[in-house]
């Protein structure tokens, strides 16, 4: 896997994936940015959220659950001193569907957290990563 990040100006950068997709990253104005893009540390959380959501949804579909919507709300805390690594990350899944089975959802979230989501497992080497979920029928 290869990516490229190009500095544009100030704190603005454009990241490009090997698959040809690009995303703008920028910093806050107080750090010399223009607030025109997502922060790089936010990108880590977004990537983690995407990785684990794919796992959960695909696992639930394999379990023959009818999922209409799935989102993960991520909250994180960082260390006060440099390097300001994540110290705590909590993922809360909100899943909607038809007659969803709570045990199957718990299993899908657990499988993602413990086996499949490489982003979550990697960040879990540095931070306390926790998961829970709620069901909206």
JSON list of N, CA and C in Angstrom, two decimals, residues 3-5 9 24-26 35-37 55 70 79 88 100 105 112-113 115 122 125-126 128-129 134 137:
[
{"chain": "A", "resi": 3, "resn": "UNK", "atom": "N", "xyz": [0.89, 5.68, -0.42]},
{"chain": "A", "resi": 3, "resn": "UNK", "atom": "CA", "xyz": [0.16, 6.95, -0.49]},
{"chain": "A", "resi": 3, "resn": "UNK", "atom": "C", "xyz": [1.18, 8.07, -0.65]},
{"chain": "A", "resi": 4, "resn": "UNK", "atom": "N", "xyz": [0.67, 9.22, -1.03]},
{"chain": "A", "resi": 4, "resn": "UNK", "atom": "CA", "xyz": [1.52, 10.40, -1.15]},
{"chain": "A", "resi": 4, "resn": "UNK", "atom": "C", "xyz": [0.82, 11.55, -0.44]},
{"chain": "A", "resi": 5, "resn": "UNK", "atom": "N", "xyz": [1.59, 12.32, 0.30]},
{"chain": "A", "resi": 5, "resn": "UNK", "atom": "CA", "xyz": [1.08, 13.54, 0.92]},
{"chain": "A", "resi": 5, "resn": "UNK", "atom": "C", "xyz": [1.94, 14.68, 0.42]},
{"chain": "A", "resi": 9, "resn": "UNK", "atom": "N", "xyz": [0.56, 24.66, 1.25]},
{"chain": "A", "resi": 9, "resn": "UNK", "atom": "CA", "xyz": [0.90, 25.98, 1.76]},
{"chain": "A", "resi": 9, "resn": "UNK", "atom": "C", "xyz": [0.49, 26.04, 3.22]},
{"chain": "A", "resi": 24, "resn": "UNK", "atom": "N", "xyz": [-8.07, 16.62, 1.37]},
{"chain": "A", "resi": 24, "resn": "UNK", "atom": "CA", "xyz": [-7.37, 17.81, 1.85]},
{"chain": "A", "resi": 24, "resn": "UNK", "atom": "C", "xyz": [-7.27, 17.75, 3.37]},
{"chain": "A", "resi": 25, "resn": "UNK", "atom": "N", "xyz": [-6.07, 18.01, 3.87]},
{"chain": "A", "resi": 25, "resn": "UNK", "atom": "CA", "xyz": [-5.85, 18.13, 5.30]},
{"chain": "A", "resi": 25, "resn": "UNK", "atom": "C", "xyz": [-5.33, 19.54, 5.56]},
{"chain": "A", "resi": 26, "resn": "UNK", "atom": "N", "xyz": [-5.72, 20.10, 6.68]},
{"chain": "A", "resi": 26, "resn": "UNK", "atom": "CA", "xyz": [-5.27, 21.45, 7.03]},
{"chain": "A", "resi": 26, "resn": "UNK", "atom": "C", "xyz": [-5.31, 21.59, 8.54]},
{"chain": "A", "resi": 35, "resn": "UNK", "atom": "N", "xyz": [-7.92, 26.16, 8.09]},
{"chain": "A", "resi": 35, "resn": "UNK", "atom": "CA", "xyz": [-9.11, 25.39, 8.48]},
{"chain": "A", "resi": 35, "resn": "UNK", "atom": "C", "xyz": [-9.92, 24.95, 7.25]},
{"chain": "A", "resi": 36, "resn": "UNK", "atom": "N", "xyz": [-9.22, 24.50, 6.21]},
{"chain": "A", "resi": 36, "resn": "UNK", "atom": "CA", "xyz": [-9.88, 24.10, 4.97]},
{"chain": "A", "resi": 36, "resn": "UNK", "atom": "C", "xyz": [-9.93, 22.59, 4.78]},
{"chain": "A", "resi": 37, "resn": "UNK", "atom": "N", "xyz": [-9.53, 21.85, 5.78]},
{"chain": "A", "resi": 37, "resn": "UNK", "atom": "CA", "xyz": [-9.56, 20.40, 5.65]},
{"chain": "A", "resi": 37, "resn": "UNK", "atom": "C", "xyz": [-9.51, 19.73, 7.00]},
{"chain": "A", "resi": 55, "resn": "UNK", "atom": "N", "xyz": [-16.16, -3.90, 8.66]},
{"chain": "A", "resi": 55, "resn": "UNK", "atom": "CA", "xyz": [-16.16, -5.21, 9.32]},
{"chain": "A", "resi": 55, "resn": "UNK", "atom": "C", "xyz": [-17.53, -5.54, 9.91]},
{"chain": "A", "resi": 70, "resn": "UNK", "atom": "N", "xyz": [-25.76, 2.08, 9.58]},
{"chain": "A", "resi": 70, "resn": "UNK", "atom": "CA", "xyz": [-24.75, 1.86, 10.60]},
{"chain": "A", "resi": 70, "resn": "UNK", "atom": "C", "xyz": [-23.82, 3.07, 10.62]},
{"chain": "A", "resi": 79, "resn": "UNK", "atom": "N", "xyz": [-2.89, 12.57, 24.86]},
{"chain": "A", "resi": 79, "resn": "UNK", "atom": "CA", "xyz": [-1.95, 12.95, 25.91]},
{"chain": "A", "resi": 79, "resn": "UNK", "atom": "C", "xyz": [-1.73, 14.46, 25.87]},
{"chain": "A", "resi": 88, "resn": "UNK", "atom": "N", "xyz": [-7.14, 7.31, 24.93]},
{"chain": "A", "resi": 88, "resn": "UNK", "atom": "CA", "xyz": [-8.42, 6.62, 25.03]},
{"chain": "A", "resi": 88, "resn": "UNK", "atom": "C", "xyz": [-9.21, 6.86, 23.75]},
{"chain": "A", "resi": 100, "resn": "UNK", "atom": "N", "xyz": [-33.26, -6.64, 14.42]},
{"chain": "A", "resi": 100, "resn": "UNK", "atom": "CA", "xyz": [-31.85, -6.96, 14.64]},
{"chain": "A", "resi": 100, "resn": "UNK", "atom": "C", "xyz": [-31.64, -7.78, 15.91]},
{"chain": "A", "resi": 105, "resn": "UNK", "atom": "N", "xyz": [-25.09, -8.60, 16.86]},
{"chain": "A", "resi": 105, "resn": "UNK", "atom": "CA", "xyz": [-24.41, -7.30, 16.77]},
{"chain": "A", "resi": 105, "resn": "UNK", "atom": "C", "xyz": [-23.22, -7.29, 17.72]},
{"chain": "A", "resi": 112, "resn": "UNK", "atom": "N", "xyz": [-14.74, -7.45, 15.01]},
{"chain": "A", "resi": 112, "resn": "UNK", "atom": "CA", "xyz": [-14.02, -6.34, 14.43]},
{"chain": "A", "resi": 112, "resn": "UNK", "atom": "C", "xyz": [-12.94, -5.85, 15.38]},
{"chain": "A", "resi": 113, "resn": "UNK", "atom": "N", "xyz": [-13.31, -5.66, 16.64]},
{"chain": "A", "resi": 113, "resn": "UNK", "atom": "CA", "xyz": [-12.39, -5.12, 17.64]},
{"chain": "A", "resi": 113, "resn": "UNK", "atom": "C", "xyz": [-11.21, -6.04, 17.92]},
{"chain": "A", "resi": 115, "resn": "UNK", "atom": "N", "xyz": [-10.29, -9.04, 16.09]},
{"chain": "A", "resi": 115, "resn": "UNK", "atom": "CA", "xyz": [-9.70, -9.88, 15.05]},
{"chain": "A", "resi": 115, "resn": "UNK", "atom": "C", "xyz": [-9.49, -9.19, 13.70]},
{"chain": "A", "resi": 122, "resn": "UNK", "atom": "N", "xyz": [-4.27, -1.80, 15.81]},
{"chain": "A", "resi": 122, "resn": "UNK", "atom": "CA", "xyz": [-3.00, -1.08, 15.83]},
{"chain": "A", "resi": 122, "resn": "UNK", "atom": "C", "xyz": [-3.06, 0.10, 16.81]},
{"chain": "A", "resi": 125, "resn": "UNK", "atom": "N", "xyz": [-2.71, -0.62, 20.49]},
{"chain": "A", "resi": 125, "resn": "UNK", "atom": "CA", "xyz": [-1.38, -0.86, 21.07]},
{"chain": "A", "resi": 125, "resn": "UNK", "atom": "C", "xyz": [-0.92, 0.33, 21.90]},
{"chain": "A", "resi": 126, "resn": "UNK", "atom": "N", "xyz": [-1.49, 1.52, 21.63]},
{"chain": "A", "resi": 126, "resn": "UNK", "atom": "CA", "xyz": [-1.11, 2.74, 22.33]},
{"chain": "A", "resi": 126, "resn": "UNK", "atom": "C", "xyz": [-2.22, 3.28, 23.23]},
{"chain": "A", "resi": 128, "resn": "UNK", "atom": "N", "xyz": [-6.28, 2.96, 25.07]},
{"chain": "A", "resi": 128, "resn": "UNK", "atom": "CA", "xyz": [-7.34, 2.10, 25.58]},
{"chain": "A", "resi": 128, "resn": "UNK", "atom": "C", "xyz": [-8.53, 2.25, 24.64]},
{"chain": "A", "resi": 129, "resn": "UNK", "atom": "N", "xyz": [-8.82, 1.23, 23.84]},
{"chain": "A", "resi": 129, "resn": "UNK", "atom": "CA", "xyz": [-9.90, 1.28, 22.85]},
{"chain": "A", "resi": 129, "resn": "UNK", "atom": "C", "xyz": [-11.08, 0.47, 23.37]},
{"chain": "A", "resi": 134, "resn": "UNK", "atom": "N", "xyz": [-25.68, 0.64, 20.13]},
{"chain": "A", "resi": 134, "resn": "UNK", "atom": "CA", "xyz": [-27.11, 0.75, 20.39]},
{"chain": "A", "resi": 134, "resn": "UNK", "atom": "C", "xyz": [-27.83, 0.39, 19.10]},
{"chain": "A", "resi": 137, "resn": "UNK", "atom": "N", "xyz": [-34.41, 0.38, 15.98]},
{"chain": "A", "resi": 137, "resn": "UNK", "atom": "CA", "xyz": [-35.29, -0.43, 15.11]},
{"chain": "A", "resi": 137, "resn": "UNK", "atom": "C", "xyz": [-36.27, 0.45, 14.39]}
]
